[in-house]
């Protein structure tokens, strides 16, 4: 089992430097895959109302040999639940679905700017935290301007912003904003969903230099960007591979060279225009 190091969020809670993405992990197979990941050392499980797998995540947690307090369960408020009261109700619904007493992290899944309720929704997550339903609160797919709006309106800084982040889309400006404001970056689609990224010549060459796999090289890049990657894998061997990142390190030049692969988003997931209900 790999020990995955942790950092401290701006609210004082510990947060792993790597987590498990659970998008498309459903049914008995999904529960089993989540449990093998926990057995491999993963402690952070990233779910969402819209993944339709909260029951599986909850079952994996309750059936795990690892104590609940040592696991971090995250979910996300869907766009259809934007609003102060609606956000609290969404958290309560997730707790019922998971059969858990609290969530470790709750995120606003997409800002949906045309709806105009993400500040109210943020107030709802603040309420949920004050009621003890959730330990840390954050957002996903928020821009610098949206983050500033939340902070100015409520005085509460999100603990986490989960965003598309991989060598094709390194988000340097957003990560600098996060660092300035004490917001933990979390990388979704950190492997670029296994596109040609892993076959890039630079990735292949650096993997040989460090005697690791291309996937491990990419995930180590996330670690050294101070971002918590949440790679999804259904396969136990690949889950173990993805977690084995903490016995080597990249030089600053190698990190910069990987970041220079930048070419843009995987698809049209621009938070200013892409909205999900
Ligand atoms: N907040 C948001 O808006 C979003 C959040 N997310 C979150 O981010 C998580 C991860 O992103 P996701 O889009 O799933 O994509 P990833 O970048 O994590 O890639 C997942 C794919 O890579 C494959 N893979 C994993 N490990 C390896 C490996 N070692 N070697 C080769 N292939 C590998 C997986 O296949 P296999 O399973 O067969 O191993 C899967 O097909 C999601 O599960 C979700 O939790 C994702 C998108 C948006
Ligand atoms: O996986 C997530 O959290 C999502 O928001 C997805 O819906 C994501 O937008 C996607 O996979 C779209 O193709």
Short mmCIF file of C-alpha atoms and ligand atoms in Angstrom, two decimals:
data_model
loop_
_atom_site.label_atom_id
_atom_site.label_comp_id
_atom_site.label_asym_id
_atom_site.label_seq_id
_atom_site.Cartn_x
_atom_site.Cartn_y
_atom_site.Cartn_z
CA UNK A 1 0.00 0.00 0.00
CA UNK A 2 1.29 3.50 -0.83
CA UNK A 3 1.29 6.24 1.79
CA UNK A 4 -0.09 9.31 0.02
CA UNK A 5 1.14 12.51 1.70
CA UNK A 6 -1.30 15.27 2.63
CA UNK A 7 -1.38 19.05 2.83
CA UNK A 8 -3.41 21.33 5.10
CA UNK A 9 -6.30 23.25 3.58
CA UNK A 10 -7.11 26.86 4.45
CA UNK A 11 -9.70 25.56 6.93
CA UNK A 12 -7.18 23.43 8.82
CA UNK A 13 -8.31 20.05 7.50
CA UNK A 14 -5.81 17.61 6.02
CA UNK A 15 -6.15 16.88 2.28
CA UNK A 16 -4.29 14.17 0.30
CA UNK A 17 -1.93 15.10 -2.53
CA UNK A 18 -3.63 12.46 -4.71
CA UNK A 19 -7.20 11.14 -4.82
CA UNK A 20 -9.40 8.75 -6.79
CA UNK A 21 -11.76 10.01 -9.46
CA UNK A 22 -14.94 7.92 -9.55
CA UNK A 23 -16.70 9.19 -12.70
CA UNK A 24 -18.25 6.10 -14.37
CA UNK A 25 -17.46 3.78 -11.42
CA UNK A 26 -20.95 2.39 -10.80
CA UNK A 27 -22.65 -0.79 -9.60
CA UNK A 28 -21.00 -3.65 -7.75
CA UNK A 29 -17.94 -3.34 -9.98
CA UNK A 30 -17.67 0.33 -9.13
CA UNK A 31 -17.89 -0.35 -5.40
CA UNK A 32 -15.21 -3.02 -5.70
CA UNK A 33 -12.95 -0.71 -7.71
CA UNK A 34 -13.27 2.01 -5.07
CA UNK A 35 -12.43 -0.49 -2.34
CA UNK A 36 -9.34 -1.77 -4.16
CA UNK A 37 -8.22 1.84 -4.46
CA UNK A 38 -8.63 2.36 -0.71
CA UNK A 39 -6.68 -0.84 -0.12
CA UNK A 40 -3.94 0.59 -2.37
CA UNK A 41 -3.69 3.71 -0.19
CA UNK A 42 -6.16 6.20 -1.68
CA UNK A 43 -7.92 8.19 1.03
CA UNK A 44 -9.74 10.82 -1.06
CA UNK A 45 -12.76 9.68 -3.11
CA UNK A 46 -14.20 12.19 -5.59
CA UNK A 47 -17.87 11.75 -6.42
CA UNK A 48 -20.79 13.96 -7.44
CA UNK A 49 -24.58 13.85 -7.49
CA UNK A 50 -24.34 13.74 -11.28
CA UNK A 51 -22.05 10.68 -11.27
CA UNK A 52 -25.01 8.68 -9.98
CA UNK A 53 -22.62 6.60 -7.86
CA UNK A 54 -22.93 8.14 -4.37
CA UNK A 55 -24.51 4.93 -3.07
CA UNK A 56 -21.56 2.92 -4.35
CA UNK A 57 -19.07 5.32 -2.80
CA UNK A 58 -20.89 5.15 0.52
CA UNK A 59 -21.02 1.34 0.38
CA UNK A 60 -17.28 1.18 -0.36
CA UNK A 61 -16.56 3.47 2.61
CA UNK A 62 -18.79 1.58 5.03
CA UNK A 63 -17.38 -1.76 3.88
CA UNK A 64 -13.76 -0.67 4.04
CA UNK A 65 -11.21 -1.87 6.58
CA UNK A 66 -10.04 1.74 6.79
CA UNK A 67 -11.76 3.83 9.46
CA UNK A 68 -14.29 6.40 8.19
CA UNK A 69 -12.34 9.21 9.85
CA UNK A 70 -9.27 8.28 7.78
CA UNK A 71 -11.19 8.56 4.48
CA UNK A 72 -12.24 11.75 2.73
CA UNK A 73 -15.45 11.65 0.75
CA UNK A 74 -16.22 14.47 -1.67
CA UNK A 75 -19.36 15.20 -3.62
CA UNK A 76 -20.69 18.05 -5.73
CA UNK A 77 -23.87 20.13 -5.92
CA UNK A 78 -25.37 19.85 -9.43
CA UNK A 79 -26.51 22.88 -11.38
CA UNK A 80 -30.18 22.00 -10.84
CA UNK A 81 -29.63 22.46 -7.09
CA UNK A 82 -28.21 25.98 -7.24
CA UNK A 83 -29.59 28.29 -4.53
CA UNK A 84 -28.97 28.63 -0.80
CA UNK A 85 -31.61 26.23 0.52
CA UNK A 86 -31.31 23.96 -2.51
CA UNK A 87 -27.57 23.49 -1.91
CA UNK A 88 -28.15 22.44 1.70
CA UNK A 89 -30.84 20.03 0.53
CA UNK A 90 -28.41 18.60 -2.02
CA UNK A 91 -25.84 17.90 0.68
CA UNK A 92 -28.49 16.24 2.83
CA UNK A 93 -29.56 14.13 -0.14
CA UNK A 94 -25.96 13.06 -0.79
CA UNK A 95 -25.56 12.04 2.86
CA UNK A 96 -28.71 9.94 2.60
CA UNK A 97 -27.55 8.35 -0.65
CA UNK A 98 -24.15 7.54 0.84
CA UNK A 99 -25.58 6.64 4.29
CA UNK A 100 -22.85 8.76 5.89
CA UNK A 101 -23.06 11.29 8.73
CA UNK A 102 -20.89 13.93 7.09
CA UNK A 103 -19.01 14.74 3.89
CA UNK A 104 -15.38 15.77 3.97
CA UNK A 105 -15.67 18.07 0.97
CA UNK A 106 -18.62 19.50 -0.96
CA UNK A 107 -18.08 21.43 -4.17
CA UNK A 108 -20.29 23.51 -6.42
CA UNK A 109 -19.93 21.35 -9.55
CA UNK A 110 -20.25 24.03 -12.26
CA UNK A 111 -20.84 27.79 -11.75
CA UNK A 112 -23.54 28.02 -14.44
CA UNK A 113 -23.13 31.81 -14.74
CA UNK A 114 -26.26 32.28 -16.87
CA UNK A 115 -28.34 31.04 -13.91
CA UNK A 116 -26.72 33.63 -11.64
CA UNK A 117 -27.05 31.70 -8.35
CA UNK A 118 -23.52 30.52 -7.56
CA UNK A 119 -23.07 33.10 -4.76
CA UNK A 120 -26.34 31.95 -3.14
CA UNK A 121 -25.20 28.36 -3.60
CA UNK A 122 -21.93 29.20 -1.89
CA UNK A 123 -23.90 30.67 1.04
CA UNK A 124 -25.71 27.33 1.19
CA UNK A 125 -22.44 25.41 1.47
CA UNK A 126 -21.38 27.78 4.25
CA UNK A 127 -24.66 26.95 6.02
CA UNK A 128 -24.07 23.21 5.51
CA UNK A 129 -20.61 23.51 7.01
CA UNK A 130 -21.93 25.46 10.02
CA UNK A 131 -24.50 22.69 10.56
CA UNK A 132 -21.72 20.06 10.57
CA UNK A 133 -22.97 18.32 7.41
CA UNK A 134 -19.66 18.90 5.66
CA UNK A 135 -16.12 19.61 6.86
CA UNK A 136 -14.59 21.50 3.92
CA UNK A 137 -16.36 23.44 1.20
CA UNK A 138 -15.11 24.39 -2.22
CA UNK A 139 -15.97 24.85 -5.84
CA UNK A 140 -15.25 23.32 -9.22
CA UNK A 141 -14.71 24.99 -12.59
CA UNK A 142 -14.62 28.49 -11.10
CA UNK A 143 -12.60 31.27 -12.73
CA UNK A 144 -10.52 33.84 -10.87
CA UNK A 145 -13.30 36.41 -11.26
CA UNK A 146 -15.92 34.00 -9.92
CA UNK A 147 -13.70 33.11 -6.95
CA UNK A 148 -13.20 36.81 -6.19
CA UNK A 149 -16.97 37.32 -6.33
CA UNK A 150 -17.54 34.56 -3.75
CA UNK A 151 -14.82 35.90 -1.43
CA UNK A 152 -16.01 39.53 -1.71
CA UNK A 153 -19.65 38.58 -1.11
CA UNK A 154 -19.18 36.18 1.83
CA UNK A 155 -15.66 36.57 3.20
CA UNK A 156 -15.30 32.77 2.98
CA UNK A 157 -12.49 31.51 0.73
CA UNK A 158 -13.15 28.15 -0.96
CA UNK A 159 -10.81 25.47 0.36
CA UNK A 160 -10.55 23.81 -3.06
CA UNK A 161 -11.18 24.63 -6.73
CA UNK A 162 -11.36 21.47 -8.83
CA UNK A 163 -10.60 22.31 -12.46
CA UNK A 164 -9.52 20.75 -15.74
CA UNK A 165 -5.76 20.47 -15.39
CA UNK A 166 -3.22 18.36 -17.30
CA UNK A 167 -0.08 19.07 -19.38
CA UNK A 168 -2.22 20.14 -22.33
CA UNK A 169 -4.02 22.63 -20.08
CA UNK A 170 -1.73 23.64 -17.14
CA UNK A 171 -3.79 26.66 -15.96
CA UNK A 172 -0.76 28.66 -14.71
CA UNK A 173 -2.67 31.89 -14.10
CA UNK A 174 -5.48 30.19 -12.18
CA UNK A 175 -3.00 28.21 -10.09
CA UNK A 176 -1.18 31.45 -9.23
CA UNK A 177 -4.49 32.94 -8.09
CA UNK A 178 -5.13 29.85 -5.97
CA UNK A 179 -1.68 30.11 -4.36
CA UNK A 180 -2.20 33.81 -3.62
CA UNK A 181 -5.56 33.14 -1.93
CA UNK A 182 -4.76 29.86 -0.16
CA UNK A 183 -7.04 27.74 -2.37
CA UNK A 184 -6.00 24.12 -3.02
CA UNK A 185 -5.97 23.22 -6.70
CA UNK A 186 -7.51 19.86 -7.62
CA UNK A 187 -6.94 18.44 -11.13
CA UNK A 188 -9.79 16.79 -12.98
CA UNK A 189 -9.02 14.67 -16.04
CA UNK A 190 -5.38 14.77 -14.88
CA UNK A 191 -4.37 12.16 -17.49
CA UNK A 192 -6.24 14.05 -20.20
CA UNK A 193 -8.56 11.05 -20.23
CA UNK A 194 -5.78 8.90 -21.71
CA UNK A 195 -5.60 10.77 -24.97
CA UNK A 196 -2.29 10.88 -26.85
CA UNK A 197 -0.77 12.68 -23.86
CA UNK A 198 0.87 9.49 -22.56
CA UNK A 199 2.51 8.88 -25.96
CA UNK A 200 4.08 12.35 -26.25
CA UNK A 201 7.82 11.95 -26.95
CA UNK A 202 8.76 14.21 -24.02
CA UNK A 203 6.61 12.20 -21.61
CA UNK A 204 8.00 8.92 -22.91
CA UNK A 205 11.64 10.15 -22.67
CA UNK A 206 11.30 11.59 -19.15
CA UNK A 207 9.57 8.41 -17.99
CA UNK A 208 12.64 6.45 -19.08
CA UNK A 209 14.97 8.93 -17.35
CA UNK A 210 13.09 8.45 -14.05
CA UNK A 211 12.40 4.71 -14.60
CA UNK A 212 8.66 5.25 -14.14
CA UNK A 213 5.63 4.91 -16.39
CA UNK A 214 4.35 7.82 -18.49
CA UNK A 215 1.29 7.98 -16.25
CA UNK A 216 3.40 8.23 -13.11
CA UNK A 217 5.47 10.98 -14.70
CA UNK A 218 2.36 13.01 -15.53
CA UNK A 219 0.86 12.51 -12.07
CA UNK A 220 4.15 13.51 -10.41
CA UNK A 221 3.96 16.72 -12.49
CA UNK A 222 0.62 17.44 -10.80
CA UNK A 223 2.14 16.82 -7.35
CA UNK A 224 4.93 19.30 -8.05
CA UNK A 225 2.44 21.88 -9.30
CA UNK A 226 0.89 21.62 -5.79
CA UNK A 227 -2.30 20.22 -7.25
CA UNK A 228 -4.23 17.18 -5.99
CA UNK A 229 -4.82 15.02 -9.06
CA UNK A 230 -7.81 12.66 -8.97
CA UNK A 231 -7.10 10.10 -11.70
CA UNK A 232 -9.89 7.62 -12.31
CA UNK A 233 -9.01 3.99 -12.82
CA UNK A 234 -11.16 0.89 -12.51
CA UNK A 235 -8.11 -1.38 -12.62
CA UNK A 236 -6.29 -2.34 -9.37
CA UNK A 237 -2.86 -2.49 -11.03
CA UNK A 238 -3.30 0.95 -12.60
CA UNK A 239 -4.65 2.34 -9.34
CA UNK A 240 -1.48 1.17 -7.58
CA UNK A 241 0.68 2.52 -10.39
CA UNK A 242 -1.05 5.89 -10.18
CA UNK A 243 -0.47 6.17 -6.44
CA UNK A 244 3.25 5.29 -6.56
CA UNK A 245 4.46 8.87 -7.09
CA UNK A 246 6.38 9.74 -3.97
CA UNK A 247 9.80 8.13 -4.46
CA UNK A 248 11.03 10.36 -7.28
CA UNK A 249 10.93 14.01 -8.23
CA UNK A 250 11.19 16.12 -11.38
CA UNK A 251 13.57 19.02 -11.87
CA UNK A 252 12.08 22.48 -12.29
CA UNK A 253 13.16 22.40 -15.94
CA UNK A 254 11.38 19.07 -16.47
CA UNK A 255 8.19 20.44 -14.88
CA UNK A 256 8.39 23.49 -17.16
CA UNK A 257 8.99 21.34 -20.24
CA UNK A 258 5.91 19.23 -19.47
CA UNK A 259 3.85 22.39 -18.93
CA UNK A 260 5.04 23.61 -22.35
CA UNK A 261 2.95 20.85 -23.96
CA UNK A 262 0.06 23.27 -23.43
CA UNK A 263 -2.47 23.33 -26.25
CA UNK A 264 -5.88 23.84 -24.63
CA UNK A 265 -8.91 22.13 -23.14
CA UNK A 266 -9.87 18.53 -23.92
CA UNK A 267 -13.33 19.64 -25.01
CA UNK A 268 -15.45 22.81 -24.65
CA UNK A 269 -15.46 22.77 -20.84
CA UNK A 270 -15.09 26.55 -20.53
CA UNK A 271 -16.93 27.53 -17.30
CA UNK A 272 -18.03 30.80 -18.93
CA UNK A 273 -20.06 28.89 -21.50
CA UNK A 274 -20.31 25.20 -20.49
CA UNK A 275 -23.12 24.64 -17.99
CA UNK A 276 -24.44 21.41 -16.43
CA UNK A 277 -27.69 20.92 -14.56
N1 LIG B 1 -15.43 18.67 -11.62
C1 LIG B 1 -15.61 18.35 -12.89
O1 LIG B 1 -16.27 19.07 -13.67
C2 LIG B 1 -14.97 17.11 -13.42
C3 LIG B 1 -14.46 16.18 -12.53
N2 LIG B 1 -13.86 15.03 -12.97
C4 LIG B 1 -13.27 14.13 -11.97
O2 LIG B 1 -11.93 13.83 -12.35
C5 LIG B 1 -11.77 12.42 -12.36
C6 LIG B 1 -10.68 11.98 -13.33
O3 LIG B 1 -10.93 12.49 -14.58
P1 LIG B 1 -11.40 11.56 -15.82
O4 LIG B 1 -12.16 12.47 -16.73
O5 LIG B 1 -12.03 10.34 -15.28
O6 LIG B 1 -10.09 11.16 -16.60
P2 LIG B 1 -8.56 10.81 -16.24
O7 LIG B 1 -7.69 11.86 -16.81
O8 LIG B 1 -8.45 10.48 -14.79
O9 LIG B 1 -8.35 9.49 -17.11
C7 LIG B 1 -9.11 8.37 -16.81
C8 LIG B 1 -8.84 7.36 -17.90
O10 LIG B 1 -7.45 7.00 -17.86
C9 LIG B 1 -7.31 5.60 -17.75
N3 LIG B 1 -6.17 5.32 -16.87
C10 LIG B 1 -6.10 5.55 -15.54
N4 LIG B 1 -4.91 5.21 -15.07
C11 LIG B 1 -4.20 4.74 -16.14
C12 LIG B 1 -2.89 4.20 -16.29
N5 LIG B 1 -2.07 4.09 -15.24
N6 LIG B 1 -2.49 3.81 -17.53
C13 LIG B 1 -3.32 3.94 -18.58
N7 LIG B 1 -4.59 4.44 -18.51
C14 LIG B 1 -5.00 4.82 -17.28
C15 LIG B 1 -8.63 5.10 -17.17
O11 LIG B 1 -8.90 3.80 -17.65
P3 LIG B 1 -9.10 2.56 -16.58
O12 LIG B 1 -10.27 2.94 -15.72
O13 LIG B 1 -9.37 1.40 -17.47
O14 LIG B 1 -7.82 2.46 -15.82
C16 LIG B 1 -9.62 6.09 -17.74
O15 LIG B 1 -10.04 5.69 -19.01
C17 LIG B 1 -13.16 11.91 -12.70
O16 LIG B 1 -13.31 10.54 -12.43
C18 LIG B 1 -14.02 12.81 -11.82
O17 LIG B 1 -13.98 12.31 -10.51
C19 LIG B 1 -13.75 14.76 -14.33
C20 LIG B 1 -14.28 15.65 -15.26
C21 LIG B 1 -14.94 16.89 -14.87
O1 LIG B 2 -17.11 14.40 -14.65
C1 LIG B 2 -17.60 15.48 -14.24
O2 LIG B 2 -17.51 15.94 -13.10
C2 LIG B 2 -18.35 16.29 -15.20
O3 LIG B 2 -18.71 17.43 -14.97
C3 LIG B 2 -18.64 15.66 -16.51
O4 LIG B 2 -19.99 15.82 -16.86
C4 LIG B 2 -17.78 16.35 -17.51
O5 LIG B 2 -18.31 17.62 -17.75
C5 LIG B 2 -17.75 15.52 -18.72
O6 LIG B 2 -17.28 14.43 -18.65
C6 LIG B 2 -18.34 16.08 -19.96
O7 LIG B 2 -17.99 15.24 -21.03
#
